[in-house]
Amino acid sequence: MTRSRCTAALAAVFTLVVAFLVAPPATAAATAEVTSTGVNQNGGNDGLPGVTGGGTSAGTFTNPLAQRGPDPWLTYYNGYYYLATTTWNSTITMRKATTLAGLATATDQVIFNLSRPNGAGTMWAPEFHLLDGPNGKRWYFYYTAGREPYDLGTQRIHVLESAGLDPMGPYSFKADLLDPTQDNTWELDPGILQLNGKLYLLGTFYNGSQPMFIRPLSNPWTASGTRRVLSTPTYSWETVGGAVNEGAEVLQRGGKTFIVYSASHCSTPDYKLGMLTYNGGDPLNSSSWVKSPKPVFQRSNANGVYGPGHNGFFTSPDGTEDWMVYHANNSASGGCDMNRSTRAQKFTWNADGTPNFGTPVALGVPLTAPSGE
């Protein structure tokens, strides 16, 4: 597809998104071996009317953790929680606090300003991972950005590298993570998979629908092969408002590897989470992943939570609990915009070794803080 035809097609598919978008003004070893991209890496809230977020008493917190906080990524490292979310502008920001409750009132600090012409603005879907680099462990900060003014067809994945071990940097630009042979469409929502001693980039792209891809990496900023389709949206619950598989996040425990992803269009209240389970084959082959036939986390009308998705995983400070972070709307009419808020809640495990994410909790409900705070 030519760039002009691709742009026209994308404009039609994402009309709802563009209409809604607005410019924004484990320290200890776990009892069971649990790893995830963003898990066990220890080594200003505007509020809603009547819902301020944060803690209600010692040892508790309430959602939201960030009122304007779509596409959240949260990690606990060396005594602090670090949270980055979409800014939809030319800045990358991060906030930190010693408690989850503290994140709700922590100040967003600008850690990097985008200036490259091919990635100067519309920053979204940030993630930061502690990975091996040429000078030892470093934080690699992955994000999506494109040309200004907003041009969806130019959105690509980019990566920064930290100077040391502070998740807040300083950072320097490292690379544009373009596909070496198929840089013919946008690529969004970076994720990192480490499996069998190898490194992979996960993401989504456009080919008429929005499938999920996997691409091998030779290091945290260099592709070693072209993308392969990992999952295509085919179930009815993956195609509400648009056929979408995006926001792939890795969860690993007890020798099992899962990819939890967001399905259906983000502008709908039916944005939700699905899951792939690795069966031991070549990770680059879609046949090596089994898709769960039903969603694993979705809207709760009773709790007033709509469009829960684009999640991440982290562990409690003492490493004994597993938690998820995600964004959602508090109204069925909410869109794919900066008004999606960041929420967190603990999850458990089923007897067969699969995660049980439960039901999204209502805003303002006091929740017990992660163990070890």
Tab-separated table of C-alpha atoms in Angstrom:
chain	number	residue	atom	x	y	z
A	1	MET	CA	0.000	0.000	0.000
A	2	THR	CA	1.362	3.419	-0.908
A	3	ARG	CA	1.824	6.039	1.813
A	4	SER	CA	-1.080	8.091	0.439
A	5	ARG	CA	-3.425	5.117	0.321
A	6	CYS	CA	-2.260	3.980	3.758
A	7	THR	CA	-2.857	7.445	5.183
A	8	ALA	CA	-6.359	7.567	3.725
A	9	ALA	CA	-7.196	4.132	5.088
A	10	LEU	CA	-5.812	4.997	8.497
A	11	ALA	CA	-7.762	8.201	8.609
A	12	ALA	CA	-10.972	6.262	8.104
A	13	VAL	CA	-10.141	3.623	10.680
A	14	PHE	CA	-9.032	6.066	13.345
A	15	THR	CA	-11.553	8.863	12.922
A	16	LEU	CA	-12.934	8.153	16.384
A	17	VAL	CA	-9.497	8.318	17.965
A	18	VAL	CA	-8.506	11.635	16.410
A	19	ALA	CA	-11.873	13.132	17.320
A	20	PHE	CA	-11.356	12.272	20.987
A	21	LEU	CA	-7.668	13.164	21.357
A	22	VAL	CA	-6.863	16.302	23.286
A	23	ALA	CA	-3.535	17.938	24.075
A	24	PRO	CA	-2.549	17.460	27.760
A	25	PRO	CA	-2.369	21.316	29.226
A	26	ALA	CA	11.011	-6.275	43.754
A	27	THR	CA	13.381	-5.991	46.171
A	28	ALA	CA	13.070	-9.468	47.699
A	29	ALA	CA	12.710	-12.744	45.838
A	30	ALA	CA	9.110	-13.758	45.314
A	31	THR	CA	7.721	-16.780	47.097
A	32	ALA	CA	7.037	-18.258	43.681
A	33	GLU	CA	9.328	-17.326	40.824
A	34	VAL	CA	7.617	-14.465	39.052
A	35	THR	CA	9.182	-12.339	36.358
A	36	SER	CA	7.760	-9.900	33.901
A	37	THR	CA	8.903	-7.027	31.791
A	38	GLY	CA	8.652	-4.465	34.547
A	39	VAL	CA	8.348	-7.062	37.346
A	40	ASN	CA	11.090	-8.069	39.808
A	41	GLN	CA	13.505	-5.539	38.314
A	42	ASN	CA	14.540	-4.227	41.731
A	43	GLY	CA	18.322	-4.029	41.327
A	44	GLY	CA	-0.367	15.526	39.989
A	45	ASN	CA	-3.627	14.119	40.248
A	46	ASP	CA	-6.512	16.365	39.126
A	47	GLY	CA	-9.099	14.054	40.687
A	48	LEU	CA	-12.705	13.357	39.869
A	49	PRO	CA	-15.603	15.013	41.655
A	50	GLY	CA	-15.700	13.210	44.979
A	51	VAL	CA	-12.778	10.938	43.996
A	52	THR	CA	-9.317	12.246	44.695
A	53	GLY	CA	-7.248	9.069	44.492
A	54	GLY	CA	-4.411	8.135	46.792
A	55	GLY	CA	-4.593	6.677	50.279
A	56	THR	CA	-7.467	6.963	52.738
A	57	SER	CA	-5.473	5.671	55.700
A	58	ALA	CA	-2.128	4.125	56.461
A	59	GLY	CA	-1.614	1.003	54.378
A	60	THR	CA	-4.348	1.724	51.846
A	61	PHE	CA	-4.816	3.604	48.576
A	62	THR	CA	-7.614	4.402	46.179
A	63	ASN	CA	-7.683	4.644	42.417
A	64	PRO	CA	-6.999	6.618	40.283
A	65	LEU	CA	-3.239	6.954	40.640
A	66	ALA	CA	-3.179	9.541	37.843
A	67	GLN	CA	-6.340	11.193	36.571
A	68	ARG	CA	-4.838	11.959	33.144
A	69	GLY	CA	-2.883	8.758	32.723
A	70	PRO	CA	-3.496	6.629	29.626
A	71	ASP	CA	-1.162	3.777	28.647
A	72	PRO	CA	0.495	3.498	32.089
A	73	TRP	CA	3.780	1.758	32.843
A	74	LEU	CA	4.655	1.247	36.513
A	75	THR	CA	7.743	-0.332	38.087
A	76	TYR	CA	8.940	-0.690	41.684
A	77	TYR	CA	12.698	-0.231	41.976
A	78	ASN	CA	15.013	0.482	44.914
A	79	GLY	CA	12.365	1.837	47.252
A	80	TYR	CA	10.241	3.794	44.777
A	81	TYR	CA	7.344	3.288	42.411
A	82	TYR	CA	7.971	4.908	39.027
A	83	LEU	CA	5.073	5.742	36.712
A	84	ALA	CA	5.089	6.991	33.110
A	85	THR	CA	2.003	7.552	30.960
A	86	THR	CA	1.090	8.982	27.568
A	87	THR	CA	1.558	12.752	27.365
A	88	TRP	CA	0.315	13.269	23.775
A	89	ASN	CA	2.881	16.058	23.331
A	90	SER	CA	6.638	16.506	22.853
A	91	THR	CA	7.631	15.640	26.418
A	92	ILE	CA	8.281	12.386	28.248
A	93	THR	CA	7.397	12.586	31.919
A	94	MET	CA	7.693	10.356	34.966
A	95	ARG	CA	6.563	10.565	38.582
A	96	LYS	CA	7.806	8.593	41.590
A	97	ALA	CA	6.716	7.887	45.172
A	98	THR	CA	7.498	5.470	47.996
A	99	THR	CA	3.857	4.312	48.073
A	100	LEU	CA	1.132	3.733	45.509
A	101	ALA	CA	-0.977	6.298	47.348
A	102	GLY	CA	1.839	8.798	46.956
A	103	LEU	CA	1.798	8.483	43.172
A	104	ALA	CA	-1.597	10.193	43.074
A	105	THR	CA	-0.126	13.489	44.292
A	106	ALA	CA	3.441	13.120	42.963
A	107	THR	CA	4.655	15.676	40.432
A	108	ASP	CA	5.236	14.645	36.833
A	109	GLN	CA	8.821	15.512	35.949
A	110	VAL	CA	9.983	16.004	32.363
A	111	ILE	CA	12.773	13.497	31.765
A	112	PHE	CA	13.193	14.024	28.006
A	113	ASN	CA	12.106	16.479	25.312
A	114	LEU	CA	11.416	15.109	21.848
A	115	SER	CA	13.052	17.024	19.014
A	116	ARG	CA	13.792	14.614	16.157
A	117	PRO	CA	11.690	15.494	13.070
A	118	ASN	CA	10.484	11.901	12.658
A	119	GLY	CA	9.441	11.683	16.310
A	120	ALA	CA	8.873	15.204	17.567
A	121	GLY	CA	5.484	14.824	19.218
A	122	THR	CA	2.344	12.834	20.078
A	123	MET	CA	4.256	10.668	22.564
A	124	TRP	CA	2.307	7.672	23.797
A	125	ALA	CA	2.637	4.130	25.221
A	126	PRO	CA	5.871	4.589	27.219
A	127	GLU	CA	7.703	1.663	28.810
A	128	PHE	CA	11.065	1.433	30.542
A	129	HIS	CA	13.018	-1.797	31.047
A	130	LEU	CA	16.241	-2.610	32.872
A	131	LEU	CA	18.276	-4.486	30.249
A	132	ASP	CA	21.884	-5.380	29.503
A	133	GLY	CA	23.689	-2.730	27.454
A	134	PRO	CA	27.311	-2.122	26.391
A	135	ASN	CA	28.093	-0.566	29.779
A	136	GLY	CA	26.141	-3.024	31.906
A	137	LYS	CA	22.553	-2.694	33.083
A	138	ARG	CA	20.773	0.387	31.816
A	139	TRP	CA	17.174	1.551	31.571
A	140	TYR	CA	15.831	1.498	28.028
A	141	PHE	CA	12.827	3.741	27.567
A	142	TYR	CA	10.566	2.752	24.641
A	143	TYR	CA	7.823	5.014	23.296
A	144	THR	CA	5.743	5.847	20.231
A	145	ALA	CA	6.029	9.241	18.532
A	146	GLY	CA	5.593	10.802	15.102
A	147	ARG	CA	5.896	13.967	13.082
A	148	GLU	CA	4.141	17.168	13.994
A	149	PRO	CA	1.452	18.195	13.388
A	150	TYR	CA	-0.209	14.874	14.249
A	151	ASP	CA	0.243	12.331	11.472
A	152	LEU	CA	-0.704	8.774	12.457
A	153	GLY	CA	1.087	7.304	9.467
A	154	THR	CA	4.440	8.524	10.828
A	155	GLN	CA	4.054	7.116	14.339
A	156	ARG	CA	6.995	4.781	15.058
A	157	ILE	CA	8.712	3.163	18.029
A	158	HIS	CA	11.807	4.864	19.460
A	159	VAL	CA	14.144	4.117	22.374
A	160	LEU	CA	16.224	6.097	24.881
A	161	GLU	CA	19.115	4.840	27.051
A	162	SER	CA	19.814	5.941	30.628
A	163	ALA	CA	23.236	7.133	31.745
A	164	GLY	CA	23.029	5.088	34.933
A	165	LEU	CA	20.571	3.083	37.014
A	166	ASP	CA	18.117	5.835	37.897
A	167	PRO	CA	14.801	5.145	36.077
A	168	MET	CA	14.326	8.916	35.769
A	169	GLY	CA	17.548	9.293	33.823
A	170	PRO	CA	19.223	11.287	32.499
A	171	TYR	CA	18.446	9.706	29.117
A	172	SER	CA	19.949	10.097	25.671
A	173	PHE	CA	18.318	9.186	22.372
A	174	LYS	CA	19.461	5.732	21.252
A	175	ALA	CA	17.601	4.647	18.112
A	176	ASP	CA	14.524	4.634	15.907
A	177	LEU	CA	13.295	1.053	16.159
A	178	LEU	CA	12.202	0.768	12.539
A	179	ASP	CA	11.534	-2.507	10.808
A	180	PRO	CA	14.573	-3.275	8.607
A	181	THR	CA	12.522	-4.466	5.613
A	182	GLN	CA	8.873	-3.491	6.267
A	183	ASP	CA	8.919	0.146	7.354
A	184	ASN	CA	5.769	0.740	5.338
A	185	THR	CA	3.208	1.538	8.027
A	186	TRP	CA	2.989	2.909	11.542
A	187	GLU	CA	4.071	0.758	14.471
A	188	LEU	CA	2.748	1.376	17.968
A	189	ASP	CA	2.774	0.201	21.581
A	190	PRO	CA	6.242	-1.272	22.196
A	191	GLY	CA	6.704	-4.214	24.534
A	192	ILE	CA	9.748	-6.313	25.409
A	193	LEU	CA	9.907	-10.113	25.577
A	194	GLN	CA	12.914	-11.936	27.046
A	195	LEU	CA	12.683	-15.663	26.397
A	196	ASN	CA	15.241	-18.469	26.193
A	197	GLY	CA	18.109	-15.993	26.389
A	198	LYS	CA	16.851	-13.914	23.467
A	199	LEU	CA	15.268	-10.479	23.182
A	200	TYR	CA	12.190	-9.523	21.143
A	201	LEU	CA	10.190	-6.385	20.428
A	202	LEU	CA	6.398	-6.633	20.518
A	203	GLY	CA	4.052	-4.104	18.958
A	204	THR	CA	1.131	-3.512	16.633
A	205	PHE	CA	0.891	-2.266	13.048
A	206	TYR	CA	-1.707	-1.663	10.343
A	207	ASN	CA	-2.518	-4.034	7.476
A	208	GLY	CA	-6.241	-3.399	7.081
A	209	SER	CA	-6.801	-4.473	10.662
A	210	GLN	CA	-4.452	-4.099	13.616
A	211	PRO	CA	-2.527	-7.302	14.392
A	212	MET	CA	0.188	-7.774	16.985
A	213	PHE	CA	3.766	-8.333	15.794
A	214	ILE	CA	7.017	-9.739	17.157
A	215	ARG	CA	10.507	-8.818	15.928
A	216	PRO	CA	13.870	-10.229	17.080
A	217	LEU	CA	16.428	-7.848	18.604
A	218	SER	CA	20.209	-8.259	18.746
A	219	ASN	CA	20.344	-5.722	21.594
A	220	PRO	CA	17.820	-3.397	23.253
A	221	TRP	CA	17.901	-0.898	20.349
A	222	THR	CA	18.697	-2.967	17.212
A	223	ALA	CA	16.422	-5.210	15.152
A	224	SER	CA	17.925	-8.455	13.888
A	225	GLY	CA	15.036	-9.421	11.625
A	226	THR	CA	11.752	-8.253	10.204
A	227	ARG	CA	8.417	-8.363	12.012
A	228	ARG	CA	6.225	-11.454	12.119
A	229	VAL	CA	2.493	-11.475	12.840
A	230	LEU	CA	1.934	-12.889	16.312
A	231	SER	CA	-1.811	-12.485	16.766
A	232	THR	CA	-4.685	-11.304	14.559
A	233	PRO	CA	-7.988	-9.992	15.987
A	234	THR	CA	-10.619	-12.543	14.984
A	235	TYR	CA	-12.938	-13.103	17.957
A	236	SER	CA	-16.010	-10.883	18.199
A	237	TRP	CA	-14.732	-9.451	21.495
A	238	GLU	CA	-11.534	-8.340	19.709
A	239	THR	CA	-13.319	-6.392	16.973
A	240	VAL	CA	-15.679	-3.961	18.726
A	241	GLY	CA	-15.252	-0.604	16.984
A	242	GLY	CA	-12.286	-1.995	15.032
A	243	ALA	CA	-10.219	-5.172	14.765
A	244	VAL	CA	-7.397	-4.530	17.248
A	245	ASN	CA	-4.643	-6.462	19.063
A	246	GLU	CA	-2.238	-4.006	20.736
A	247	GLY	CA	-0.379	-3.136	23.942
A	248	ALA	CA	1.324	-6.523	24.313
A	249	GLU	CA	2.767	-7.087	27.815
A	250	VAL	CA	4.761	-10.061	29.057
A	251	LEU	CA	4.043	-12.021	32.240
A	252	GLN	CA	6.213	-14.973	33.277
A	253	ARG	CA	5.841	-17.309	36.257
A	254	GLY	CA	6.811	-20.872	37.099
A	255	GLY	CA	8.264	-21.535	33.648
A	256	LYS	CA	5.155	-20.254	31.859
A	257	THR	CA	5.143	-17.221	29.548
A	258	PHE	CA	2.035	-15.193	28.771
A	259	ILE	CA	1.430	-12.153	26.573
A	260	VAL	CA	-1.492	-10.063	27.771
A	261	TYR	CA	-2.769	-7.638	25.128
A	262	SER	CA	-5.509	-5.082	24.570
A	263	ALA	CA	-8.338	-5.892	22.156
A	264	SER	CA	-11.057	-3.928	20.328
A	265	HIS	CA	-10.890	-0.199	19.674
A	266	CYS	CA	-9.669	2.073	22.469
A	267	SER	CA	-12.498	4.558	21.830
A	268	THR	CA	-15.113	2.014	22.960
A	269	PRO	CA	-16.120	0.880	26.471
A	270	ASP	CA	-15.361	-2.667	25.278
A	271	TYR	CA	-11.600	-2.169	25.085
A	272	LYS	CA	-10.359	-5.133	27.131
A	273	LEU	CA	-7.541	-7.617	27.740
A	274	GLY	CA	-6.893	-10.922	25.985
A	275	MET	CA	-4.058	-13.389	26.509
A	276	LEU	CA	-1.637	-15.604	24.574
A	277	THR	CA	0.147	-18.577	26.192
A	278	TYR	CA	3.538	-19.763	24.939
A	279	ASN	CA	3.644	-23.466	24.059
A	280	GLY	CA	7.422	-23.932	23.713
A	281	GLY	CA	8.003	-23.460	19.987
A	282	ASP	CA	9.839	-20.724	18.110
A	283	PRO	CA	8.576	-17.455	19.668
A	284	LEU	CA	8.556	-15.866	16.196
A	285	ASN	CA	5.873	-18.290	14.995
A	286	SER	CA	2.251	-17.537	15.780
A	287	SER	CA	1.687	-21.292	16.156
A	288	SER	CA	3.861	-21.140	19.276
A	289	TRP	CA	1.220	-19.051	21.043
A	290	VAL	CA	-2.290	-20.167	22.036
A	291	LYS	CA	-4.932	-17.445	22.304
A	292	SER	CA	-7.444	-17.690	25.140
A	293	PRO	CA	-10.942	-17.855	23.584
A	294	LYS	CA	-12.393	-15.373	26.088
A	295	PRO	CA	-11.135	-12.032	27.422
A	296	VAL	CA	-9.240	-12.110	30.710
A	297	PHE	CA	-10.168	-8.591	31.940
A	298	GLN	CA	-13.012	-6.366	30.778
A	299	ARG	CA	-15.537	-3.650	31.627
A	300	SER	CA	-17.560	-3.729	34.808
A	301	ASN	CA	-20.818	-1.825	34.534
A	302	ALA	CA	-21.530	-2.506	38.204
A	303	ASN	CA	-18.249	-0.859	39.231
A	304	GLY	CA	-18.429	1.949	36.673
A	305	VAL	CA	-15.240	0.868	34.877
A	306	TYR	CA	-15.206	1.039	31.074
A	307	GLY	CA	-12.538	0.230	28.495
A	308	PRO	CA	-9.943	-1.203	30.907
A	309	GLY	CA	-6.759	-1.958	29.001
A	310	HIS	CA	-3.186	-1.131	28.005
A	311	ASN	CA	-1.885	-2.723	31.164
A	312	GLY	CA	1.457	-3.484	32.749
A	313	PHE	CA	2.677	-5.668	35.624
A	314	PHE	CA	4.715	-5.054	38.761
A	315	THR	CA	5.436	-6.758	42.094
A	316	SER	CA	4.943	-5.536	45.630
A	317	PRO	CA	7.979	-4.092	47.442
A	318	ASP	CA	8.608	-7.379	49.263
A	319	GLY	CA	8.158	-9.431	46.095
A	320	THR	CA	5.277	-11.546	47.447
A	321	GLU	CA	2.372	-10.074	45.481
A	322	ASP	CA	1.638	-9.579	41.798
A	323	TRP	CA	-0.057	-6.407	40.621
A	324	MET	CA	-1.367	-4.930	37.419
A	325	VAL	CA	-1.621	-1.319	36.274
A	326	TYR	CA	-4.026	-0.244	33.536
A	327	HIS	CA	-6.077	2.658	32.274
A	328	ALA	CA	-9.862	2.930	32.070
A	329	ASN	CA	-12.732	5.377	31.723
A	330	ASN	CA	-15.357	6.086	34.365
A	331	SER	CA	-18.112	6.460	31.749
A	332	ALA	CA	-19.323	4.303	28.881
A	333	SER	CA	-19.131	7.429	26.714
A	334	GLY	CA	-15.451	7.986	27.529
A	335	GLY	CA	-13.095	7.972	24.571
A	336	CYS	CA	-9.542	7.204	23.532
A	337	ASP	CA	-8.116	10.374	25.033
A	338	MET	CA	-6.145	11.914	27.881
A	339	ASN	CA	-9.075	11.529	30.283
A	340	ARG	CA	-8.388	7.840	30.767
A	341	SER	CA	-7.020	7.390	34.287
A	342	THR	CA	-4.320	5.122	35.728
A	343	ARG	CA	-5.509	2.397	38.117
A	344	ALA	CA	-3.775	-0.491	39.922
A	345	GLN	CA	-4.972	-3.654	41.634
A	346	LYS	CA	-3.584	-6.960	42.869
A	347	PHE	CA	-4.175	-10.184	40.929
A	348	THR	CA	-3.889	-13.876	41.785
A	349	TRP	CA	-3.126	-17.177	40.069
A	350	ASN	CA	-5.336	-20.107	39.096
A	351	ALA	CA	-4.508	-23.714	39.953
A	352	ASP	CA	-3.401	-24.336	36.349
A	353	GLY	CA	-0.767	-21.609	36.569
A	354	THR	CA	-2.671	-18.966	34.583
A	355	PRO	CA	-3.247	-15.463	35.951
A	356	ASN	CA	-6.612	-14.463	37.382
A	357	PHE	CA	-7.075	-10.709	36.980
A	358	GLY	CA	-10.554	-10.618	38.471
A	359	THR	CA	-12.841	-7.634	37.938
A	360	PRO	CA	-11.736	-3.984	37.682
A	361	VAL	CA	-12.452	-2.226	40.974
A	362	ALA	CA	-14.464	0.971	41.266
A	363	LEU	CA	-12.796	4.340	41.730
A	364	GLY	CA	-12.557	5.547	45.318
A	365	VAL	CA	-12.721	2.093	46.925
A	366	PRO	CA	-10.000	1.730	49.621
A	367	LEU	CA	-7.591	-1.051	48.655
A	368	THR	CA	-4.854	-2.594	50.782
A	369	ALA	CA	-1.466	-1.262	49.697
A	370	PRO	CA	1.104	-3.639	48.220
A	371	SER	CA	2.868	-5.831	50.777
A	372	GLY	CA	6.106	-4.384	52.064
A	373	GLU	CA	5.229	-0.708	51.829
